[in-house]
Short mmCIF file of C-alpha atoms and ligand atoms in Angstrom, two decimals:
data_model
loop_
_atom_site.label_atom_id
_atom_site.label_comp_id
_atom_site.label_asym_id
_atom_site.label_seq_id
_atom_site.Cartn_x
_atom_site.Cartn_y
_atom_site.Cartn_z
CA MET A 213 0.17 0.16 0.19
CA LYS A 214 1.54 3.54 -0.80
CA THR A 215 1.77 5.52 2.22
CA PRO A 216 1.18 9.19 1.33
CA ARG A 217 3.67 12.28 2.93
CA MET A 218 1.86 14.71 4.80
CA GLY A 219 3.74 15.69 7.18
CA ILE A 220 7.80 16.48 7.50
CA PRO A 221 10.27 15.05 5.01
CA ASP A 222 12.07 11.93 6.19
CA ARG A 223 15.32 13.44 6.02
CA LEU A 224 13.95 16.56 8.03
CA ALA A 225 12.33 14.75 10.84
CA GLU A 226 15.24 12.94 11.44
CA ARG A 227 17.06 15.63 12.99
CA MET A 228 14.34 17.63 14.55
CA SER A 229 13.41 17.04 18.33
CA MET A 230 9.54 17.53 18.84
CA ALA A 231 9.51 21.38 19.20
CA GLU A 232 11.22 21.03 15.86
CA GLN A 233 8.66 19.11 14.51
CA HIS A 234 6.05 20.83 16.46
CA GLU A 235 7.13 24.30 15.26
CA TRP A 236 7.69 23.41 11.65
CA LEU A 237 4.77 21.63 11.02
CA MET A 238 2.55 24.72 12.59
CA SER A 239 4.94 27.12 9.71
CA GLN A 240 3.92 24.42 7.05
CA ARG A 241 -0.45 23.99 7.79
CA PRO A 242 -2.29 24.51 5.25
CA SER A 243 -4.77 22.75 6.35
CA ARG A 244 -5.47 21.51 9.43
CA ARG A 245 -6.79 17.91 9.06
CA SER A 246 -6.10 14.34 7.47
CA VAL A 247 -8.92 13.38 5.20
CA PHE A 248 -9.27 9.41 4.94
CA ARG A 249 -11.59 8.87 1.92
CA ALA A 250 -12.84 5.81 3.39
CA GLY A 251 -14.50 5.49 -0.30
CA ALA A 252 -11.30 3.92 -1.31
CA LEU A 253 -11.19 1.30 1.36
CA GLY A 254 -9.52 -1.81 1.76
CA ALA A 255 -7.23 -0.52 3.92
CA GLY A 256 -8.27 2.71 2.85
CA THR A 257 -6.49 5.35 0.89
CA LEU A 258 -5.01 8.27 2.01
CA LEU A 259 -5.16 11.63 -1.02
CA ALA A 260 -2.06 13.36 -0.28
CA GLY A 261 -2.25 17.11 -0.23
CA PRO A 262 -3.86 18.15 2.96
CA SER A 263 -1.87 17.80 6.14
CA LEU A 264 -2.94 17.84 9.09
CA LEU A 265 -1.98 19.57 12.74
CA GLY A 266 -3.16 22.74 14.11
CA SER A 267 -5.27 23.72 16.85
CA ALA A 268 -5.16 26.26 19.59
CA ALA A 269 -2.12 25.04 21.20
CA SER A 270 0.36 27.27 19.44
CA ALA A 271 2.97 29.19 20.50
CA GLY A 272 2.08 32.73 22.55
CA THR A 273 -1.32 31.07 23.10
CA GLY A 274 -1.10 28.07 24.27
CA PRO A 275 1.04 25.70 26.06
CA THR A 276 4.75 26.85 26.41
CA LEU A 277 6.77 24.28 23.28
CA VAL A 278 9.40 22.16 24.60
CA THR A 279 13.05 23.16 24.03
CA THR A 280 14.76 19.33 24.77
CA ASN A 281 16.44 18.49 21.77
CA SER A 282 16.69 14.59 23.12
CA THR A 283 15.33 11.77 21.87
CA ALA A 284 15.11 8.92 23.71
CA ASP A 285 15.44 5.17 20.99
CA GLY A 286 11.64 5.09 19.60
CA ALA A 287 11.76 1.18 20.11
CA SER A 288 11.92 2.03 24.26
CA VAL A 289 8.83 3.90 24.22
CA ALA A 290 6.09 2.90 24.87
CA PRO A 291 2.61 4.79 23.84
CA PHE A 292 -0.05 5.36 26.58
CA ALA A 293 -3.22 7.34 27.17
CA ARG A 294 -5.04 6.97 23.49
CA HIS A 295 -8.31 8.95 24.18
CA LEU A 296 -10.88 9.77 21.37
CA ALA A 297 -13.45 12.17 20.44
CA PHE A 298 -16.29 13.16 17.96
CA GLY A 299 -15.36 16.45 15.31
CA ALA A 300 -18.06 18.59 14.70
CA ASP A 301 -19.59 15.85 12.77
CA PRO A 302 -19.69 12.57 14.21
CA ARG A 303 -20.88 10.71 10.92
CA ARG A 304 -17.28 11.57 9.24
CA GLN A 305 -14.79 13.45 11.75
CA ILE A 306 -12.91 11.28 14.95
CA ARG A 307 -9.86 12.26 16.62
CA ILE A 308 -7.87 10.55 18.61
CA GLY A 309 -5.40 11.50 20.93
CA TRP A 310 -2.77 9.73 23.42
CA GLN A 311 0.44 10.44 25.36
CA VAL A 312 4.34 9.51 24.56
CA PRO A 313 6.26 10.17 28.30
CA THR A 314 9.57 11.41 26.24
CA PRO A 315 10.17 12.45 23.03
CA VAL A 316 9.87 9.99 20.04
CA ARG A 317 10.16 10.84 16.16
CA ARG A 318 7.91 10.97 13.84
CA PRO A 319 4.80 10.06 15.59
CA PHE A 320 1.44 8.17 13.60
CA ILE A 321 -1.74 6.03 13.40
CA ARG A 322 -2.43 3.56 11.27
CA ILE A 323 -5.66 3.59 10.53
CA GLY A 324 -8.18 0.91 8.33
CA THR A 325 -11.97 -1.02 8.56
CA ASP A 326 -9.95 -4.47 8.17
CA PRO A 327 -7.20 -4.72 11.64
CA SER A 328 -4.90 -6.98 9.65
CA ASP A 329 -4.49 -4.72 6.21
CA LEU A 330 -4.54 -0.54 8.00
CA SER A 331 -3.01 2.65 6.41
CA GLY A 332 0.63 4.07 5.84
CA ARG A 333 1.34 6.18 8.51
CA ILE A 334 -0.82 9.34 8.94
CA PRO A 335 2.02 11.64 10.82
CA ALA A 336 0.49 12.84 14.41
CA GLU A 337 0.49 16.14 15.75
CA VAL A 338 2.47 17.21 18.58
CA ARG A 339 1.45 19.74 21.35
CA PRO A 340 4.02 19.22 23.85
CA LEU A 341 3.14 21.15 27.71
CA HIS A 342 6.08 22.91 29.46
CA SER A 343 5.00 23.63 33.02
CA GLU A 344 6.99 24.76 35.84
CA VAL A 345 5.16 25.52 39.19
CA PRO A 346 6.32 27.81 41.39
CA GLY A 347 7.72 25.28 44.16
CA ALA A 348 7.91 22.17 42.08
CA ALA A 349 11.18 20.05 42.05
CA GLY A 350 11.47 20.71 38.44
CA PRO A 351 9.41 22.03 35.37
CA VAL A 352 7.77 18.67 34.08
CA ASP A 353 7.13 18.46 29.60
CA GLN A 354 4.12 16.76 28.48
CA TYR A 355 4.12 14.95 25.30
CA TYR A 356 0.52 14.75 23.92
CA LEU A 357 -0.13 13.58 20.42
CA HIS A 358 -3.29 14.21 17.95
CA VAL A 359 -4.57 12.99 14.79
CA GLU A 360 -7.61 14.77 13.10
CA LEU A 361 -9.66 12.85 10.66
CA ASP A 362 -11.70 13.72 7.83
CA GLY A 363 -13.69 11.96 6.31
CA LEU A 364 -14.59 8.94 7.46
CA ARG A 365 -17.73 6.44 6.50
CA PRO A 366 -20.35 6.77 8.51
CA ASP A 367 -22.20 3.81 10.36
CA THR A 368 -18.62 2.26 10.01
CA THR A 369 -15.92 0.48 12.90
CA TYR A 370 -12.88 1.57 12.21
CA TYR A 371 -8.95 0.02 13.65
CA TYR A 372 -5.84 1.87 14.73
CA GLY A 373 -2.89 1.87 16.40
CA VAL A 374 -0.13 4.47 16.98
CA GLY A 375 3.29 4.55 16.66
CA HIS A 376 6.70 6.08 16.10
CA LYS A 377 9.62 6.06 14.59
CA GLY A 378 10.80 2.53 15.71
CA TYR A 379 8.06 1.55 17.45
CA GLU A 380 5.07 -0.44 15.39
CA PRO A 381 1.74 -1.06 17.31
CA PRO A 382 1.28 -3.97 18.62
CA ALA A 383 -1.44 -6.43 17.44
CA GLY A 384 -2.95 -6.20 20.92
CA ALA A 385 -2.95 -2.41 21.45
CA ILE A 386 -5.38 -2.15 17.80
CA SER A 387 -8.10 -0.27 19.16
CA THR A 388 -11.50 0.03 17.67
CA VAL A 389 -13.74 3.19 16.93
CA HIS A 390 -16.79 3.43 15.85
CA THR A 391 -18.88 6.60 13.89
CA ALA A 392 -21.79 7.89 14.19
CA PRO A 393 -24.93 6.59 12.18
CA GLN A 394 -25.94 8.63 8.92
CA ARG A 395 -29.15 11.27 9.63
CA GLY A 396 -32.46 10.09 8.96
CA ARG A 397 -35.13 8.61 11.13
CA TRP A 398 -34.44 5.31 9.15
CA ASP A 399 -30.78 5.06 8.92
CA VAL A 400 -30.85 5.30 13.56
CA GLN A 401 -30.94 2.45 15.94
CA PRO A 402 -31.76 3.25 19.04
CA PHE A 403 -28.51 3.73 20.95
CA THR A 404 -26.68 4.26 24.67
CA PHE A 405 -24.82 7.03 25.57
CA THR A 406 -23.08 7.45 29.71
CA ALA A 407 -22.55 10.21 31.56
CA PHE A 408 -20.16 11.60 34.76
CA GLY A 409 -18.71 13.83 36.04
CA ASP A 410 -15.94 14.66 39.43
CA GLN A 411 -14.00 11.74 38.18
CA GLY A 412 -10.02 12.43 39.33
CA VAL A 413 -7.82 9.70 39.80
CA SER A 414 -9.24 6.54 42.36
CA PRO A 415 -10.40 3.21 42.79
CA HIS A 416 -13.92 4.68 42.51
CA ALA A 417 -13.28 6.93 39.11
CA LEU A 418 -12.03 3.22 38.23
CA ALA A 419 -14.70 1.14 38.72
CA ASN A 420 -16.71 3.82 36.57
CA ASP A 421 -14.46 3.28 33.96
CA GLY A 422 -15.28 -0.71 34.11
CA VAL A 423 -19.33 -0.18 34.69
CA VAL A 424 -19.51 2.58 32.37
CA ALA A 425 -17.53 0.20 29.88
CA GLN A 426 -20.04 -2.79 30.19
CA GLN A 427 -22.97 0.39 28.39
CA ASN A 428 -21.66 -0.15 25.59
CA PRO A 429 -22.02 3.92 24.67
CA ALA A 430 -21.58 5.58 22.14
CA PHE A 431 -19.95 8.15 23.45
CA HIS A 432 -19.46 9.77 26.69
CA LEU A 433 -20.21 12.87 28.48
CA LEU A 434 -17.45 13.95 30.44
CA LEU A 435 -19.04 17.11 32.75
CA GLY A 436 -16.46 18.56 33.59
CA ASP A 437 -13.74 18.42 37.14
CA ILE A 438 -11.49 16.13 34.89
CA ALA A 439 -8.50 15.40 36.41
CA TYR A 440 -7.82 17.18 39.65
CA ALA A 441 -4.42 18.37 38.75
CA ASP A 442 -5.81 21.84 40.64
CA PRO A 443 -7.28 20.42 43.46
CA SER A 444 -8.22 23.65 44.82
CA GLY A 445 -10.18 24.90 42.58
CA GLN A 446 -10.49 28.79 42.83
CA GLY A 447 -8.88 29.42 39.02
CA ARG A 448 -5.94 31.11 41.32
CA PRO A 449 -2.07 31.21 40.17
CA VAL A 450 -1.05 28.29 41.11
CA SER A 451 1.99 27.02 43.91
CA ALA A 452 3.50 23.46 43.78
CA THR A 453 1.94 23.70 47.28
CA GLY A 454 -0.81 26.49 47.63
CA ALA A 455 1.30 28.65 49.58
CA ASN A 456 -0.18 32.24 49.80
CA GLY A 457 -3.42 31.79 49.17
CA THR A 458 -2.86 30.08 45.45
CA ASP A 459 -4.21 26.80 43.89
CA ILE A 460 -1.69 23.80 44.45
CA PHE A 461 -1.20 22.46 41.04
CA ASN A 462 0.40 19.01 39.79
CA PRO A 463 0.47 17.90 35.95
CA THR A 464 1.84 14.85 36.51
CA ILE A 465 -1.69 13.64 37.84
CA TRP A 466 -2.63 14.35 33.79
CA ASP A 467 -0.31 11.58 33.46
CA SER A 468 -2.45 8.57 35.60
CA TYR A 469 -5.99 10.25 34.82
CA LEU A 470 -5.63 9.78 31.10
CA GLY A 471 -3.21 6.66 31.71
CA GLN A 472 -6.75 5.54 34.21
CA ILE A 473 -8.92 5.78 31.32
CA GLU A 474 -7.95 4.57 28.28
CA ALA A 475 -9.37 1.18 28.63
CA VAL A 476 -12.77 2.81 28.20
CA ALA A 477 -11.44 6.58 26.10
CA SER A 478 -9.26 4.20 23.65
CA ARG A 479 -12.77 2.62 21.79
CA VAL A 480 -15.60 5.24 23.11
CA PRO A 481 -15.37 9.00 22.52
CA TRP A 482 -14.54 10.84 25.59
CA MET A 483 -16.51 14.54 25.51
CA VAL A 484 -15.26 16.42 28.07
CA ALA A 485 -16.85 19.80 29.08
CA THR A 486 -14.60 21.88 31.77
CA GLY A 487 -15.74 21.97 35.12
CA ASN A 488 -13.86 24.82 38.27
CA HIS A 489 -10.42 22.14 38.89
CA ASP A 490 -9.87 22.50 34.91
CA MET A 491 -9.27 25.96 35.23
CA GLU A 492 -5.72 25.51 34.93
CA ALA A 493 -3.94 29.13 35.48
CA LEU A 494 -0.55 27.96 34.66
CA TYR A 495 -1.70 27.53 31.10
CA SER A 496 -3.08 30.60 28.80
CA PRO A 497 -5.84 31.70 27.24
CA ASP A 498 -7.69 31.37 30.79
CA GLY A 499 -6.48 28.73 32.26
CA TYR A 500 -7.32 26.36 29.21
CA GLY A 501 -4.23 26.34 27.73
CA GLY A 502 -3.75 21.99 28.77
CA GLN A 503 -7.00 21.27 28.35
CA ILE A 504 -5.96 22.09 24.70
CA ALA A 505 -3.01 20.28 24.10
CA ARG A 506 -4.36 17.42 26.02
CA TRP A 507 -7.98 17.26 24.25
CA ASP A 508 -9.17 17.36 20.82
CA PHE A 509 -12.79 19.74 20.79
CA PRO A 510 -15.09 20.17 17.91
CA GLY A 511 -14.17 23.55 17.02
CA ASN A 512 -17.25 24.50 16.29
CA GLY A 513 -17.73 26.76 19.51
CA PRO A 514 -17.57 30.16 19.83
CA LYS A 515 -13.77 31.48 19.37
CA ALA A 516 -13.01 32.45 22.98
CA CYS A 517 -13.84 28.66 24.53
CA PRO A 518 -12.84 26.21 23.44
CA SER A 519 -14.48 23.81 25.34
CA VAL A 520 -18.02 24.99 24.09
CA TYR A 521 -19.10 22.95 21.43
CA SER A 522 -22.04 20.38 20.05
CA PHE A 523 -22.48 17.53 18.17
CA ILE A 524 -25.40 15.56 16.42
CA TYR A 525 -25.69 11.98 17.61
CA GLY A 526 -29.20 10.07 15.58
CA ASN A 527 -31.53 11.79 16.97
CA VAL A 528 -29.91 13.69 19.49
CA GLY A 529 -28.34 16.92 19.41
CA VAL A 530 -25.80 17.82 22.02
CA ILE A 531 -24.23 20.84 23.67
CA SER A 532 -21.55 21.16 26.10
CA LEU A 533 -20.54 24.53 27.61
CA ASP A 534 -18.32 26.17 30.00
CA ALA A 535 -20.15 27.19 33.11
CA ASN A 536 -16.69 28.93 34.37
CA ASP A 537 -18.54 31.48 32.09
CA VAL A 538 -21.05 32.95 34.33
CA SER A 539 -20.14 31.30 37.98
CA ASN A 540 -20.97 33.70 40.86
CA GLU A 541 -19.68 30.54 43.50
CA ILE A 542 -16.00 30.55 41.65
CA PRO A 543 -15.66 33.79 40.00
CA ALA A 544 -12.79 33.33 38.21
CA ASN A 545 -12.79 33.25 34.41
CA LEU A 546 -16.72 34.91 35.18
CA GLY A 547 -17.52 36.80 32.15
CA TYR A 548 -14.62 35.80 29.91
CA SER A 549 -16.99 35.03 27.20
CA LYS A 550 -18.29 38.72 27.30
CA GLY A 551 -21.62 37.01 25.93
CA SER A 552 -20.35 35.69 22.91
CA GLN A 553 -21.08 32.25 24.56
CA THR A 554 -24.92 33.27 25.43
CA SER A 555 -24.96 34.43 22.04
CA TRP A 556 -23.43 31.17 20.32
CA LEU A 557 -25.73 28.76 22.99
CA LYS A 558 -28.94 30.78 21.14
CA SER A 559 -27.96 30.22 17.93
CA ARG A 560 -26.96 26.46 18.25
CA LEU A 561 -30.19 25.95 19.83
CA LYS A 562 -32.41 27.51 17.24
CA PHE A 563 -30.17 25.77 14.83
CA LEU A 564 -31.04 22.12 16.79
CA ARG A 565 -34.62 22.66 16.83
CA ARG A 566 -35.08 23.40 12.55
CA GLN A 567 -33.27 20.07 12.56
CA PRO A 568 -35.94 17.22 11.20
CA ASP A 569 -34.58 15.02 12.71
CA VAL A 570 -33.35 15.84 15.92
CA ASP A 571 -35.70 14.75 18.41
CA PHE A 572 -34.36 15.89 21.78
CA VAL A 573 -31.78 18.18 23.02
CA VAL A 574 -28.88 17.28 25.55
CA VAL A 575 -26.99 20.38 27.40
CA PHE A 576 -24.34 19.66 29.63
CA PHE A 577 -21.85 21.53 31.84
CA HIS A 578 -20.91 21.46 34.61
CA HIS A 579 -21.92 23.87 37.32
CA CYS A 580 -25.92 22.59 38.89
CA THR A 581 -28.40 24.27 37.96
CA TYR A 582 -30.59 23.02 40.12
CA SER A 583 -29.15 20.72 43.52
CA THR A 584 -29.26 20.65 47.13
CA THR A 585 -26.26 19.48 48.28
CA ASN A 586 -25.01 21.00 51.40
CA ALA A 587 -21.59 21.88 49.15
CA HIS A 588 -22.36 23.77 46.43
CA ALA A 589 -26.24 23.47 45.67
CA SER A 590 -26.84 25.89 42.62
CA GLU A 591 -25.29 28.22 40.07
CA GLY A 592 -27.68 31.15 40.22
CA GLY A 593 -25.51 32.43 36.84
CA VAL A 594 -27.03 29.33 34.86
CA ARG A 595 -30.61 30.26 36.40
CA ALA A 596 -29.80 33.45 35.23
CA GLU A 597 -27.92 33.29 31.82
CA TRP A 598 -28.59 29.87 30.18
CA VAL A 599 -32.31 28.74 31.83
CA PRO A 600 -34.43 30.87 29.84
CA LEU A 601 -33.03 29.15 26.72
CA PHE A 602 -33.49 26.19 28.07
CA ASP A 603 -37.03 26.98 28.22
CA ALA A 604 -37.15 28.39 25.34
CA TYR A 605 -36.26 25.64 23.19
CA ARG A 606 -37.44 23.16 25.15
CA VAL A 607 -34.28 21.30 26.00
CA ASP A 608 -34.89 17.94 26.79
CA LEU A 609 -32.57 17.00 29.57
CA VAL A 610 -29.63 19.08 31.55
CA LEU A 611 -26.39 16.76 33.06
CA ASN A 612 -24.40 18.87 34.74
CA GLY A 613 -21.60 17.77 38.16
CA HIS A 614 -19.71 19.86 40.85
CA ASN A 615 -22.12 18.38 43.48
CA HIS A 616 -20.34 14.74 43.89
CA ILE A 617 -23.49 13.32 44.29
CA TYR A 618 -26.70 11.84 41.71
CA GLU A 619 -29.98 14.48 41.64
CA ARG A 620 -32.03 14.52 39.96
CA SER A 621 -34.76 17.16 39.57
CA ASP A 622 -38.84 17.18 38.69
CA PRO A 623 -39.11 18.67 35.02
CA LEU A 624 -38.77 22.78 35.30
CA ARG A 625 -40.05 25.61 34.02
CA GLY A 626 -39.23 29.01 34.62
CA GLY A 627 -38.10 26.85 37.53
CA SER A 628 -41.14 25.33 38.33
CA PRO A 629 -41.65 21.97 39.08
CA SER A 630 -44.86 21.18 36.24
CA LYS A 631 -45.49 17.56 38.25
CA ALA A 632 -43.62 15.70 40.72
CA VAL A 633 -42.27 12.35 38.73
CA PRO A 634 -41.49 9.52 40.48
CA ILE A 635 -38.62 6.58 39.69
CA GLY A 636 -39.73 4.55 36.83
CA GLY A 637 -41.60 8.22 35.75
CA THR A 638 -42.58 9.62 32.32
CA VAL A 639 -41.69 13.10 31.10
CA HIS A 640 -43.35 15.21 27.94
CA PRO A 641 -40.59 17.83 27.63
CA ASP A 642 -42.43 19.86 25.28
CA THR A 643 -45.23 20.01 27.73
CA ASP A 644 -43.66 19.48 31.31
CA GLY A 645 -40.63 21.11 31.27
CA THR A 646 -36.86 20.02 31.18
CA THR A 647 -35.37 17.63 33.65
CA TYR A 648 -32.36 18.36 35.53
CA LEU A 649 -29.17 15.69 36.90
CA SER A 650 -26.53 16.24 38.56
CA VAL A 651 -24.14 13.63 38.09
CA GLY A 652 -21.35 14.24 40.58
CA GLY A 653 -19.99 10.87 41.33
CA GLY A 654 -17.80 9.58 39.16
CA GLY A 655 -14.80 8.67 41.10
CA ARG A 656 -13.50 11.93 43.31
CA SER A 657 -14.74 12.30 46.56
CA LEU A 658 -18.57 12.52 47.67
CA TYR A 659 -20.38 15.27 49.22
CA SER A 660 -24.15 14.81 51.23
CA PHE A 661 -27.06 16.29 50.98
CA PRO A 662 -29.84 18.47 53.97
CA ALA A 663 -32.09 15.85 52.60
CA PRO A 664 -32.07 12.21 53.47
CA ASP A 665 -31.27 10.01 49.91
CA SER A 666 -34.13 9.29 48.18
CA TYR A 667 -33.60 6.33 45.29
CA ALA A 668 -34.90 3.07 43.88
CA GLY A 669 -35.46 0.73 46.58
CA HIS A 670 -35.35 3.07 49.16
CA VAL A 671 -37.59 5.40 48.49
CA ASN A 672 -38.09 8.68 51.05
CA ASP A 673 -39.44 12.02 49.11
CA ALA A 674 -38.84 15.07 51.14
CA ALA A 675 -41.89 17.28 50.64
CA SER A 676 -39.73 20.39 50.38
CA VAL A 677 -35.65 20.68 50.91
CA ASN A 678 -33.93 24.35 52.69
CA THR A 679 -31.54 24.43 50.46
CA TYR A 680 -29.52 28.22 47.97
CA SER A 681 -28.28 29.13 44.92
CA TRP A 682 -25.62 31.65 44.29
CA THR A 683 -27.05 34.73 42.94
CA GLY A 684 -24.15 36.89 43.15
CA VAL A 685 -20.43 36.56 43.68
CA GLY A 686 -20.42 35.83 46.95
CA VAL A 687 -24.01 35.92 47.94
CA LYS A 688 -25.95 32.15 48.47
CA THR A 689 -29.98 33.25 48.94
CA PRO A 690 -32.05 30.83 50.40
CA GLU A 691 -34.65 28.71 49.04
CA VAL A 692 -37.28 26.04 49.81
CA VAL A 693 -37.65 23.37 46.93
CA THR A 694 -39.57 21.04 45.76
CA TRP A 695 -38.22 19.95 42.57
CA SER A 696 -35.56 17.18 44.61
CA ARG A 697 -37.18 13.78 43.35
CA VAL A 698 -33.90 11.82 43.94
CA ARG A 699 -30.99 11.65 45.62
CA TYR A 700 -28.03 9.64 46.22
CA THR A 701 -25.06 10.06 48.11
CA GLY A 702 -22.47 7.51 45.62
CA TYR A 703 -20.36 6.82 43.38
CA SER A 704 -22.48 6.82 40.56
CA PHE A 705 -23.36 7.66 36.33
CA VAL A 706 -25.87 7.43 34.03
CA ALA A 707 -26.80 5.32 31.17
CA VAL A 708 -29.18 7.26 28.52
CA ASP A 709 -30.89 5.19 26.07
CA VAL A 710 -32.04 6.50 22.99
CA THR A 711 -34.82 5.04 20.79
CA PRO A 712 -36.29 6.96 17.26
CA ALA A 713 -39.29 7.59 16.73
CA ARG A 714 -39.64 4.88 14.47
CA LEU A 715 -44.13 3.95 12.58
CA GLY A 716 -46.02 6.12 14.66
CA GLN A 717 -44.03 5.00 17.94
CA PRO A 718 -42.66 8.33 19.72
CA ALA A 719 -38.91 9.11 20.02
CA THR A 720 -37.79 7.62 23.87
CA LEU A 721 -34.82 8.83 25.56
CA THR A 722 -34.54 7.18 28.57
CA VAL A 723 -32.12 7.60 31.41
CA ARG A 724 -30.80 5.43 33.86
CA ALA A 725 -28.64 6.29 37.03
CA VAL A 726 -26.78 3.39 37.96
CA ALA A 727 -24.45 2.81 40.96
CA GLU A 728 -20.19 1.89 40.13
CA SER A 729 -21.56 -1.47 41.45
CA GLY A 730 -24.00 -1.49 38.28
CA ALA A 731 -27.06 -1.13 40.52
CA GLU A 732 -29.57 1.16 39.51
CA LEU A 733 -30.30 3.79 41.65
CA ASP A 734 -32.74 5.85 39.40
CA ARG A 735 -34.98 5.45 35.95
CA VAL A 736 -37.26 8.17 33.82
CA THR A 737 -38.05 8.25 30.16
CA LEU A 738 -39.06 11.49 27.91
CA VAL A 739 -40.93 11.00 25.10
CA ARG A 740 -41.01 13.16 21.98
CA THR A 741 -43.45 12.95 18.93
CA ALA A 742 -41.42 12.90 16.01
CA GLY A 743 -41.95 16.58 14.17
CA LEU A 744 -43.79 17.96 17.20
CA CYS A 745 -42.25 20.93 19.05
CA THR A 746 -43.57 23.97 20.32
CA VAL A 747 -40.90 25.62 18.64
CA GLY A 748 -38.84 25.44 15.35
CA SER A 749 -39.51 24.67 11.61
CA ARG A 750 -41.26 21.27 12.40
CA GLY A 751 -44.51 22.57 10.56
CA VAL A 752 -44.19 26.25 12.16
CA SER A 753 -41.66 28.62 11.15
CA GLY A 754 -41.45 27.02 7.50
CA ALA A 755 -37.93 28.06 7.99
CA LYS A 756 -35.94 25.59 5.74
CA ALA A 757 -33.92 23.07 7.75
CA ASP A 758 -29.98 22.92 6.98
CA PHE A 759 -30.37 18.74 7.46
CA ASP A 760 -26.73 17.71 6.81
CA ALA A 761 -24.88 20.95 9.04
CA ALA A 762 -23.86 19.73 11.64
FE1 LIG B 2244 -15.84 17.80 41.59
FE1 LIG B 2245 -16.30 21.34 40.30
#
C-alpha cells in the first residue's frame, strides 16, 4: 500500500526534536486535518495533499514549546493514554489523541476497516506542554499527540494503532472506533450514551469506567472536573504547595488520569466539558491551554471557549457549555467569553430545533442548575444566563457535575416544577419542562444532602428541601424547593438509552442512574412525538432546515 507523504520530509524529521517538528508543521500548515477517503477502502487510501495539524495550542497563546533535543530510541518508548473524540460531525470526523513519556520522532497512526490491513502512517500533531510550577522540584514536560481524521464513513468500525519511529503498534494494541450513523429516521438505531462528572484518579473512578464500558456507549460525556491536577479549583495562580492563597497544582496527575481512562476512552469518544478544577492558571488563555494540548475539541463553538461545542448523534443534539463563564460561586473566569457563549448557545439551540431528525436536545456543563447539596447547591449564574434559553427551546435534558452525588429534578419550566415524576415515571418535555441531573459521583469524593437520600428501593420523598443558590458573586440566597425528586450519596453515573421514533411510535430517551456496583438507582423516560415541538420549523416557521449541517 502506498503511503502518502503529508508531514515532515523524512530527512528533516530525523534531525528534529519534537518541538522543532511542531514548529515546522505549524509553519507549513495549509489545512488542519487528514482526510481519510473511506470510499477507497481496502485498507483505506489516504489522499495526498491536506496536511494535518494545527489547532489552538500555538506558541504565544497555548502551552510553551519544549526545547529539549533529546529523543529516546523509539523502540523503548511505549505510547499510552489513547483517547478518542468526535469532531463537529461524528459521522465523518474522529480525533485520536495519546501521549508518550519522552520525545519520539515521527509519531503516527495507522487506521482501516480491516485490522490486518491498516493504512500507511498518518503523521500526528505534536502538542508539547511545558509546566514550571512555583515551588515544584523541577519543570514537567508532557508530550501529547493528535490526529484529526475527516472523511470517514458513517456507521463504520475502524481499527487503529498508534506508533512512532522505531515503534509499530503491536496487534494487541489495535483499538476500535465507531462513527455515528447517517442522519435520518431510517438510519438511526437505538443507542446508549453515558455521562458523569468529577472523576479524578481513584479506585472509584476506575470502577465507574468499568461499568460505563459495560453499557457499550456510543460516546461518554465528562461533565467537568476531570483530573483534579488543581485540587483547589479556584482558578487562582498556582504553586506546588498552595502557599499564599495560590491553587495547588501538579500537572503529572494528568498522566495518571489519561492512563486510567485509556481502557474505555481508547474505544469510546470521551467528550469533555470544563469545570472549576479545569481552570489551570498556569496555562493561557484563560487557564485552558493545558486542556487544548490534551483534548481534541470539536471546535464549532465560540472562539473564546475551547470546550464549548455541539454535535448531532442520531436523533440527539448535544451541546457542551463552559459554566465557569457564568459562575457566581467561583468567579475566576466569570464573563470571560464577553457574552459570546450565551449568544452562540441561542443560535445553536435554534439550529437544533430546526433539524427535522433531531428529537432530543441534551445540554451538559459543570455547575449545577438545580441541586440541593450542602456543598455547592445551585449556580444562580446558570439560571440567570441560560435557563430562559433552555425553556424557550424546550431543552429536554441538562446534565451537570460539580456536586459529588446523583440528584434528579422534577421537570421544570421557569424554575417551577410542573409535576412530580417518581422513579420509573415518564416526562413529556415539550409540555412538562426540562429535567435536570447532577451527576458528580464520577470518582473524586462524595458530598452530602440536607435531606435524606431517596433512590430505587430506598424511596424517601421530601416534601421540600431547604437549600440555596449563588445569586451573586459570594452571595448565597436561601430557597425552599420541591423539585428534588431523587438523591443518592454514592459513586455513580448515568446511562441514557435513546430510541428514535418509528412507525407512529414516539422517540424515547430513558435515563438510568447506575451505581459503581452496577445497581440501578433511578429511571425516567422522556418521550417526544416526532415532528411535534412547539419551537423550531417543524411546520411552524417554515424555515428550511439545514439537514446536513453538523
Ligand atoms: Fe468536583
Ligand atoms: Fe466542581
